[in-house]
Short mmCIF file of C-alpha atoms in Angstrom, two decimals:
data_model
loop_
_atom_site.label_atom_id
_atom_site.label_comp_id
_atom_site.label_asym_id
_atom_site.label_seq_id
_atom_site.Cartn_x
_atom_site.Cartn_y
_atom_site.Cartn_z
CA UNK S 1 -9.68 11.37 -19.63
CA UNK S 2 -10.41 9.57 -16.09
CA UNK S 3 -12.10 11.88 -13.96
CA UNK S 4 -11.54 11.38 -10.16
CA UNK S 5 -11.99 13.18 -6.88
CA UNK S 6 -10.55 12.32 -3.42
CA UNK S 7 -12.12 12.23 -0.40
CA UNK S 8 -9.87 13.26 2.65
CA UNK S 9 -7.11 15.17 0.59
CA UNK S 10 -5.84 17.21 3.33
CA UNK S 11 -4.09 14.12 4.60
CA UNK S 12 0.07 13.14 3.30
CA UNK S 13 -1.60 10.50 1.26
CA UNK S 14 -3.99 13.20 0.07
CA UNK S 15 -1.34 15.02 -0.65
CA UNK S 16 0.53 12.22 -2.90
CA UNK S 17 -2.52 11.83 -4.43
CA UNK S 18 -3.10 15.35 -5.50
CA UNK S 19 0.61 15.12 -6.66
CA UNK S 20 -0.04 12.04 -8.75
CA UNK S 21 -3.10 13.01 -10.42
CA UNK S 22 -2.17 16.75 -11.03
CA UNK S 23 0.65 14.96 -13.53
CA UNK S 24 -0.86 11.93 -14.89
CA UNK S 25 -1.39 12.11 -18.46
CA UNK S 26 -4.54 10.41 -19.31
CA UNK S 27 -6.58 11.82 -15.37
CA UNK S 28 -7.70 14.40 -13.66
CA UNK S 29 -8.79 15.81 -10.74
CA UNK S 30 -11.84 17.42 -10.34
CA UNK S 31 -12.99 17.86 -6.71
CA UNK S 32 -11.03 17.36 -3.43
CA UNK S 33 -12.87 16.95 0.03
CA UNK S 34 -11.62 18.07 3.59
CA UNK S 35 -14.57 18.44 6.59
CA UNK S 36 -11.11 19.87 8.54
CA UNK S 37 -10.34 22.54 5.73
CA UNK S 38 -13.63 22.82 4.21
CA UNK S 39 -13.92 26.20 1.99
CA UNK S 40 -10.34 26.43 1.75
CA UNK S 41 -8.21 25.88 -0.96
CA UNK S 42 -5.85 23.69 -1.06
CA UNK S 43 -2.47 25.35 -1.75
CA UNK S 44 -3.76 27.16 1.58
CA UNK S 45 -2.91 23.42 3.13
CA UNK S 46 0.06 22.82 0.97
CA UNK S 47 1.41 25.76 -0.36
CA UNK S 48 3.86 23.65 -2.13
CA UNK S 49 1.14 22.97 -4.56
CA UNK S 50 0.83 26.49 -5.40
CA UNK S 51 0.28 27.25 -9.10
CA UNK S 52 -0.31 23.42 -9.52
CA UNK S 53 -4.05 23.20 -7.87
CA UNK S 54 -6.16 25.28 -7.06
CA UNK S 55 -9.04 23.31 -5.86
CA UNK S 56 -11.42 24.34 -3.29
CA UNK S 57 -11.83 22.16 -0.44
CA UNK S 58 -16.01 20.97 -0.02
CA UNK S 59 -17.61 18.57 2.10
CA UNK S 60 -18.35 14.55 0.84
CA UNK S 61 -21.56 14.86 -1.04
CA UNK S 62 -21.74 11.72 -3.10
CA UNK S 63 -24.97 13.14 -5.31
CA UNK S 64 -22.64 15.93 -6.67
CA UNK S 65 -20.14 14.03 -7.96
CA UNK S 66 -22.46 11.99 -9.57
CA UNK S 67 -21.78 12.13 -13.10
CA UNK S 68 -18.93 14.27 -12.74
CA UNK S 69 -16.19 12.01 -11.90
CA UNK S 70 -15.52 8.18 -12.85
CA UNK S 71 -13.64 7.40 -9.67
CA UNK S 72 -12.94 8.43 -6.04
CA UNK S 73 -10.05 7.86 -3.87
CA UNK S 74 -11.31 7.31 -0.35
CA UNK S 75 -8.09 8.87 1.51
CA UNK S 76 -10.06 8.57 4.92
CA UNK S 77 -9.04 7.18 8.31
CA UNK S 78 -10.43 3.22 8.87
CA UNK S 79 -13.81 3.26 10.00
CA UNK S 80 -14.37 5.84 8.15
CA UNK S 81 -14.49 4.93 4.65
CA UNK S 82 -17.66 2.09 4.79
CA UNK S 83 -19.87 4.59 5.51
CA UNK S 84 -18.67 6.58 2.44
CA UNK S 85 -18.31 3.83 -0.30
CA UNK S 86 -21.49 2.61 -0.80
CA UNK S 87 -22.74 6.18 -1.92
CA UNK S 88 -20.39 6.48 -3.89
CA UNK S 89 -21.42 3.30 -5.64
CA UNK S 90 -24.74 3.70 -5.25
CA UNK S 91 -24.21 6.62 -7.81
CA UNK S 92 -22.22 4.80 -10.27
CA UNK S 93 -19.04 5.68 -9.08
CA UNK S 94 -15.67 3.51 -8.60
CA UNK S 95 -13.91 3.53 -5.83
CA UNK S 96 -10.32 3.02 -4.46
CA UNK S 97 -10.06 2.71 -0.68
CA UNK S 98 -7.06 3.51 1.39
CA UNK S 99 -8.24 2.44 4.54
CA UNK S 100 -8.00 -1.07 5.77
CA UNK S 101 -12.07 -1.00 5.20
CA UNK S 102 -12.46 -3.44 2.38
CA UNK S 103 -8.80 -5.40 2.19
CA UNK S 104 -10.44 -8.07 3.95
CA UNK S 105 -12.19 -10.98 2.67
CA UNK S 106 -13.09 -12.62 6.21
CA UNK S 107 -15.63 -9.96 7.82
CA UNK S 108 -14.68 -11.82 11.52
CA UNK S 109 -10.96 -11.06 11.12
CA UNK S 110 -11.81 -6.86 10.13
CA UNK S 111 -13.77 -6.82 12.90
CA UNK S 112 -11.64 -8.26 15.54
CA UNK S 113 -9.27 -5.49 15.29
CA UNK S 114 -11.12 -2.55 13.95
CA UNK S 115 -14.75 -2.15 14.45
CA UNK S 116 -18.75 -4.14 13.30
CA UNK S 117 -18.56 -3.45 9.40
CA UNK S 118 -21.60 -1.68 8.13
CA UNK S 119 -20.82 -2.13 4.43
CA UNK S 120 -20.72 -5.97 4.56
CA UNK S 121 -22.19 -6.53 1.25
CA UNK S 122 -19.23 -4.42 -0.50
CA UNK S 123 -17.02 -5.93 1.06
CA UNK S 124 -17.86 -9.05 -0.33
CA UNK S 125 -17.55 -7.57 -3.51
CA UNK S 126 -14.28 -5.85 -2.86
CA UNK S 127 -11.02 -6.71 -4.60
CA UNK S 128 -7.50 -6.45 -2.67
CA UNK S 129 -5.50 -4.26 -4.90
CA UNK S 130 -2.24 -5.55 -4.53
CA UNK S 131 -1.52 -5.01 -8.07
CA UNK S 132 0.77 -6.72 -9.23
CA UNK S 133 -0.76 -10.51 -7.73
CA UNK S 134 -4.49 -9.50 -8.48
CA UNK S 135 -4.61 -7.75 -11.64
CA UNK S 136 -6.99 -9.30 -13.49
CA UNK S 137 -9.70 -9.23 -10.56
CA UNK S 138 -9.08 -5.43 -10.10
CA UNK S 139 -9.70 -5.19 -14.05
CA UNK S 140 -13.57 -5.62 -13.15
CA UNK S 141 -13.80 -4.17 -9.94
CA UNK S 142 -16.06 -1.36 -9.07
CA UNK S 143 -14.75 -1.33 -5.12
CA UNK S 144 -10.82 -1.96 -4.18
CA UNK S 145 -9.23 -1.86 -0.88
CA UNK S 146 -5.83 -0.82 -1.51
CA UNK S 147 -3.18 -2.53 0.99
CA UNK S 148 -1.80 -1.27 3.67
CA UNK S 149 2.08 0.00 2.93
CA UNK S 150 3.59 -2.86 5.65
CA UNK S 151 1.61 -5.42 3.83
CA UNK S 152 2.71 -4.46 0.68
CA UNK S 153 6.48 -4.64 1.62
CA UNK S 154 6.21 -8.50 3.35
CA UNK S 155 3.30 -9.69 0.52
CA UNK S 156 5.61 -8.76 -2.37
CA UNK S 157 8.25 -11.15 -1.36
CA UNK S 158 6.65 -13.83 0.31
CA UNK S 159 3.75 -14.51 -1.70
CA UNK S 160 5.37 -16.14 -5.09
CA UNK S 161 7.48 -18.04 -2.57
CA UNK S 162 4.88 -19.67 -0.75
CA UNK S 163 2.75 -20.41 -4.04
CA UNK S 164 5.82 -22.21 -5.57
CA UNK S 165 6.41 -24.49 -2.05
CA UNK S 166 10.01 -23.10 -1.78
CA UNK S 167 9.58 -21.61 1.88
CA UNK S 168 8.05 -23.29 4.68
CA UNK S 169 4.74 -21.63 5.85
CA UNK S 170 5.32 -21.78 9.12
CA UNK S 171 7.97 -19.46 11.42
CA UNK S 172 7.74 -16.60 9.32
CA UNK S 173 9.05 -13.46 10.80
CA UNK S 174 9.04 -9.93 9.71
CA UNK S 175 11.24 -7.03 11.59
CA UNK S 176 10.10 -3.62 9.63
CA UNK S 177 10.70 -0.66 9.85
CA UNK S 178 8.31 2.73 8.86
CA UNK S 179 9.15 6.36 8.55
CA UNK S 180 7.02 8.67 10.35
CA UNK S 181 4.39 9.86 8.02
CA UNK S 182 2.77 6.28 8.08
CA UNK S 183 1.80 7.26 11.06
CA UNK S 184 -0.57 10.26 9.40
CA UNK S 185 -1.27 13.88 9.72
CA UNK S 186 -2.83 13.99 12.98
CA UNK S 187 -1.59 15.24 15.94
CA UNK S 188 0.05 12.41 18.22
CA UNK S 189 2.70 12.35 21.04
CA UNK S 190 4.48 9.33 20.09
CA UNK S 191 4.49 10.78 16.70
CA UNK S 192 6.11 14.80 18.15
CA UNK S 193 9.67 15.38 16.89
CA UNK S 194 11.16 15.42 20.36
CA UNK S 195 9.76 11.81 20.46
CA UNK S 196 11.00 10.71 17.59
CA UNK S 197 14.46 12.48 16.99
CA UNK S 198 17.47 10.46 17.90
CA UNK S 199 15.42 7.95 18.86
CA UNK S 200 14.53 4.28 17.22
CA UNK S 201 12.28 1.12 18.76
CA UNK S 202 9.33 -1.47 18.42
CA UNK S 203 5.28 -0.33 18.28
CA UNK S 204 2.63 -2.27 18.88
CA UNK S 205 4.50 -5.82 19.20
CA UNK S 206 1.97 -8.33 18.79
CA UNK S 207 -0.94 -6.46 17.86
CA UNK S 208 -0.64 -4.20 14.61
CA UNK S 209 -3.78 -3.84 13.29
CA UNK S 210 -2.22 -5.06 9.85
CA UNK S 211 -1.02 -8.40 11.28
CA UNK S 212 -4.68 -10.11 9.90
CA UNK S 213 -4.45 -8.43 6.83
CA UNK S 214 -0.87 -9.38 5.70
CA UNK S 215 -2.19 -13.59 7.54
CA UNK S 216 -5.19 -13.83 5.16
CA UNK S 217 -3.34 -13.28 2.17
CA UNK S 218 -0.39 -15.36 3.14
CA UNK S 219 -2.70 -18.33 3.96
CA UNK S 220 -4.78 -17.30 0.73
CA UNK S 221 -1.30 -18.05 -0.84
CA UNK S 222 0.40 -21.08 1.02
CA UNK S 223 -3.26 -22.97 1.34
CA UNK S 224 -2.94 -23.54 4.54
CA UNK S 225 -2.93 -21.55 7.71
CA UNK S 226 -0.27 -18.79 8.14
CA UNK S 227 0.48 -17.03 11.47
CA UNK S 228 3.57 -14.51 10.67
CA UNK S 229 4.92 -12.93 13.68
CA UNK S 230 4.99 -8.82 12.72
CA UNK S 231 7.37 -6.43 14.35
CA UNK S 232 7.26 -3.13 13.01
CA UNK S 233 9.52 -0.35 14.23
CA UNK S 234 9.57 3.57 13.66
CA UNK S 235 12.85 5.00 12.40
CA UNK S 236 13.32 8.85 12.44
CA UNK S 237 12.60 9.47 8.78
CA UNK S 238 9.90 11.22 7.00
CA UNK S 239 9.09 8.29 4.82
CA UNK S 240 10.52 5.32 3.01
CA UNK S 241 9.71 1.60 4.82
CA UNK S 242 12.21 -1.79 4.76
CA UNK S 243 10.81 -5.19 5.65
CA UNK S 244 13.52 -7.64 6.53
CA UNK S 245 12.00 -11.33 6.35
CA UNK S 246 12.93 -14.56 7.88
CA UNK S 247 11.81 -17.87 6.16
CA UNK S 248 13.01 -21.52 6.93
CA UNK S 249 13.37 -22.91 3.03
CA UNK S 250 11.54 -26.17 1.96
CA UNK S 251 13.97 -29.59 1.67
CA UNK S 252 15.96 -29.10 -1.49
CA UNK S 253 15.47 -25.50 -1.85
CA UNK S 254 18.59 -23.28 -3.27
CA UNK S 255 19.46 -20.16 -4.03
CA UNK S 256 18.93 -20.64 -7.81
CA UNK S 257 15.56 -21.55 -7.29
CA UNK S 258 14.88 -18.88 -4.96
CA UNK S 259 16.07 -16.24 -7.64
CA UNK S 260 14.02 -17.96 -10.44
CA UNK S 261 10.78 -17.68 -8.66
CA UNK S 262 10.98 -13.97 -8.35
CA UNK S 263 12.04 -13.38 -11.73
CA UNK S 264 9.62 -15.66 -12.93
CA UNK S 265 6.54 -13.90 -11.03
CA UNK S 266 8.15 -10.06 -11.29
CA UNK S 267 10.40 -10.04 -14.78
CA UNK S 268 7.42 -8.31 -16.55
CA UNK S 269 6.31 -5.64 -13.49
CA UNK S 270 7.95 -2.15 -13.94
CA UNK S 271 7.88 -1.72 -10.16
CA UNK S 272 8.92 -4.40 -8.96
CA UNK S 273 12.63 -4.29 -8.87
CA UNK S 274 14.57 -8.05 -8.19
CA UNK S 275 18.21 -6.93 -6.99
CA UNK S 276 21.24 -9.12 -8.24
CA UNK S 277 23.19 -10.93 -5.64
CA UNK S 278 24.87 -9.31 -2.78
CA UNK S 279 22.55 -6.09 -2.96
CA UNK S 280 20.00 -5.38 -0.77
CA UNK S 281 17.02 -2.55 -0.49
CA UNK S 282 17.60 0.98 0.96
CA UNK S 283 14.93 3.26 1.67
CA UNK S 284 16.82 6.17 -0.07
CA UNK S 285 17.17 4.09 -3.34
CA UNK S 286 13.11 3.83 -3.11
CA UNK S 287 12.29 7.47 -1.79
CA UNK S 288 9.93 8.92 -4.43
CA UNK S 289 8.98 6.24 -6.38
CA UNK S 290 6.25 3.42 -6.74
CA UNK S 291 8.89 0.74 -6.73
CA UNK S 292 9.10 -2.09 -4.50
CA UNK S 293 13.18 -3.70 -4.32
CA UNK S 294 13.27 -7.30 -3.02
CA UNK S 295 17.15 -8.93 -2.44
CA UNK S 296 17.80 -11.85 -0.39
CA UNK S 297 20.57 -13.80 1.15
CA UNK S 298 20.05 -17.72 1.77
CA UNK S 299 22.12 -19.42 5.13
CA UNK S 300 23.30 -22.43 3.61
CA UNK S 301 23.76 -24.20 6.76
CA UNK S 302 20.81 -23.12 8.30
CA UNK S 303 18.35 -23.11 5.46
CA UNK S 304 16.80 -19.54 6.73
CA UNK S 305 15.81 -17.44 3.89
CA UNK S 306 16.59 -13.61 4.71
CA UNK S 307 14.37 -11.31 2.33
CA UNK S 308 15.08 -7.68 2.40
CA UNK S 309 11.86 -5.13 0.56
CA UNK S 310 11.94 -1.79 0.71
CA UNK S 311 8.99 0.72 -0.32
CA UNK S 312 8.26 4.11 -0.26
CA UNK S 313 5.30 3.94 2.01
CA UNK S 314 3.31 6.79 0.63
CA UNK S 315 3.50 5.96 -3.12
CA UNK S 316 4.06 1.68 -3.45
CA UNK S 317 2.69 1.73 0.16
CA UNK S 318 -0.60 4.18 -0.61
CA UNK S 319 -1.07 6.31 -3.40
CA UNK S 320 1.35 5.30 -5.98
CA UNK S 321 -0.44 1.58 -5.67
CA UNK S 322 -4.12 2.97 -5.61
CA UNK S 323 -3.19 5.51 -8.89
CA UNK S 324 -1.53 2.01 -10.46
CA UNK S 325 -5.44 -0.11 -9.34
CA UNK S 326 -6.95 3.10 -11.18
CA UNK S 327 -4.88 2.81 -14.35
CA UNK S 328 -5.54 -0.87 -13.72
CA UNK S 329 -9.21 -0.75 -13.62
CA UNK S 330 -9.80 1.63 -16.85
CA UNK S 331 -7.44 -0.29 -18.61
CA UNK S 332 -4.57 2.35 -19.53
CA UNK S 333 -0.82 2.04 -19.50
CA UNK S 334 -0.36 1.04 -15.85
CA UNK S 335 2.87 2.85 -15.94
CA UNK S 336 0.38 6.23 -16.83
CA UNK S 337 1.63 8.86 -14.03
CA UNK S 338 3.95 6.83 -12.37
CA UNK S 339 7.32 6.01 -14.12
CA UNK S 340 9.09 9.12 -12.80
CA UNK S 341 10.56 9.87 -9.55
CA UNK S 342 9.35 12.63 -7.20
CA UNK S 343 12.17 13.31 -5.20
CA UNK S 344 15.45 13.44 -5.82
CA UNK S 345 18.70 11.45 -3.85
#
C-alpha cells in the first residue's frame, strides 16, 4: 500500500485528490494539511466527504511525515511549493507538485513570469509529468511537476505531430476555453458568480503564465524554436476545459497521416481517447474523468489543421494526472484509481 499525504487539501484540487485517493485500491491517505483550516476536519470543509474521511487538518511539518508516508502531493499555490519540496525530499519522501514550481526545465523562463526560484537544484532534477509522453523518466523520479490543465489539453495533440514533421512549427494557435474552478478556491472578483453568469470572454491575452510552459515543451518536441500564440477564455461552467488548435500542415501532409500519428503514439493509453472522423470533444463527454479526447478536421484547400482536446481540468488537468505520475512512479497498474467516472452526464 502507497502511503501519501497532501499538502494544501482544502483547495478543489485538494479536494479531487482526497476523492481519488480515498478510492484507489492499492493507496492511501494518511495526513492532509490546511494552514487556512488547521485543526479542523475535513468533512467540516467538504461535508460531501462525510463518512468517507475523516482526517484532521495539521500544519506542513515535513519531519512528521517522515517515515510515515511514501509520497506527498504538493496541492499549493505557485511560489509556494519550492519552499516545501526540498523537505520533503530531504526526508526521503517523493513528491508530486501541482504548481507550475518544477514543470520547467529552463530556470530563466520560470522566473520571468513567476518569481527567483529558491529550489534550483530540484528543479534540475525534476521530471514534467505529462504522463503519457514521459513515462519512463517519471518511473525514476523522486520530484515531478505535474502540468498545468491548459498545457495538458494543447501538449496532448500537438506534441506527436510535431515529432513526426506533419505540422509546421510555426503559426500555431490555441483558442481555449476553462471552467471556473481552474481559477481556484480563493476569493476573486472576476471569479464572483455575478461576474461570471451569462457571461463568456478572453483573460490574460498575451500573457498567461502557462504560455512558457506549454513553448518549452513544444520546442523540446519540434527541435526548434516554438512561439504558440495562447488565448484562453472562461466559460460559465464549474469545470471541464476544450482547446481548439490551429496548425498549417507540412507539404504532403493528409488526413490519413494525420490520423495514423495519433493512433500510433495514443492506441495503447487508456486515457487518451482518438475520436473517429466527424466527432469532436465536448466538455460534458469528459466531465469526471481522467480522459483527454483529441478529433480533428483538416482544410484541404488551405492545409490548416483544426485539433479539438477536451479535458476535465481538475482530474486529466490536476489530480487525475498527478494520481496517474504516482501509480507511474511505484510502478502499479496506472489505471489503479482512475478507470471510473466521478460524475455522472
Amino acid at each position: 500500500m502507497i502511503k501519501t499525504a497532501i499538502v494544501g487539501a482544502s483547495g478543489y484540487t485538494g479536494l479531487e485528490l482526497v476523492k481519488l485517493i480515498s478510492n484507489h485500491p492499492e493507496a492511501s491517505l494518511e495526513a492532509v494539511t490546511s494552514n487556512s483550516y488547521q485543526g479542523k476536519s475535513f468533512t467540516d470543509i467538504f461535508p460531501s466527504m462525510r463518512g468517507f474521511e475523516s482526517l484532521i487538518c495539521t500544519s506542513f511539518d515535513a519531519k512528521a511525515l517522515s517515515g510515515k508516508v511514501d509520497v506527498v502531493f504538493l496541492a499549493l499555490p505557485h511560489k509556494v511549493s519550492m519552499a516545501f519540496a526540498p523537505e520533503l525530499i530531504d526526508q526521503g519522501i517523493k513528491v508530486i507538485d501541482l504548481s507550475a514550481d518544477f514543470r520547467f526545465d529552463d530556470a530563466k523562463a520560470y522566473e520571468a513570469v513567476y518569481q527567483p526560484h529558491t529550489a534550483l537544484n530540484l528543479l534540475e532534477e525534476s521530471v514534467y509529468g505529462l504522463c503519457e509522453l514521459n513515462r519512463e523518466q517519471i518511473r525514476n523520479a523522486r520530484i515531478i511537476g505535474n502540468p498545468g490543465c491548459y498545457p495538458t489539453s494543447i501538449l496532448m495533440p500537438l506534441v506527436p505531430l510535431l515529432k513526426e514533421k506533419l505540422i509546421f512549427p510555426q503559426g500555431l494557435i490555441s483558442d481555449s476555453k476553462s471552467g471556473v474552478s481552474g481559477a481556484g478556491r480563493s476569493l476573486s472578483l472576476t471569479t464572483h458568480f455575478c461576474e461570471v453568469n451569462e457571461s463568456f470572454g478572453p483573460y490574460k491575452v498575451g500573457n498567461h503564465r502557462h504560455t512558457p510552459e506549454i513553448n518549452e515543451v513544444l520546442t523540446k518536441a519540434a527541435g526548434e524554436t516554438v512561439s504558440l500564440t495562447f488565448v484562453p477564455h472562461l466559460v460559465p461552467v464549474i469545470r471541464g476545459m476544450v482547446s481548439t488548435i490551429y496548425a498549417q500542415i507540412c507539404e504532403g501532409v493528409d488526413e490519413k497521416q494525420i490520423r495514423n500519428a495519433l493512433n500510433k503514439w495514443y492506441k495503447n493509453e487508456p486515457f487518451i481517447r482518438i475520436l473517429p472522423p466527424d466527432k469532436f470533444p465536448n466538455m460534458s463527454h469528459i466531465k469526471g474523468t481522467n480522459c483527454c479526447d483529441i478529433g480533428f478536421y483538416l482544410e484541404a484547400e488551405s492545409g490548416r489543421l483544426i485539433l479539438v482536446s477536451a479535458i476535465d481540468n481538475l482530474l486529466k488537468g490536476a489530480a487525475g494526472q498527478a494520481v496517474q505520475n504516482m501509480n507511474i512512479m511505484f510502478s502499479i497498474d496506472e489505471k489503479a484509481g482512475l478507470d471510473w467516472v466521478q460524475t455522472p452526464l
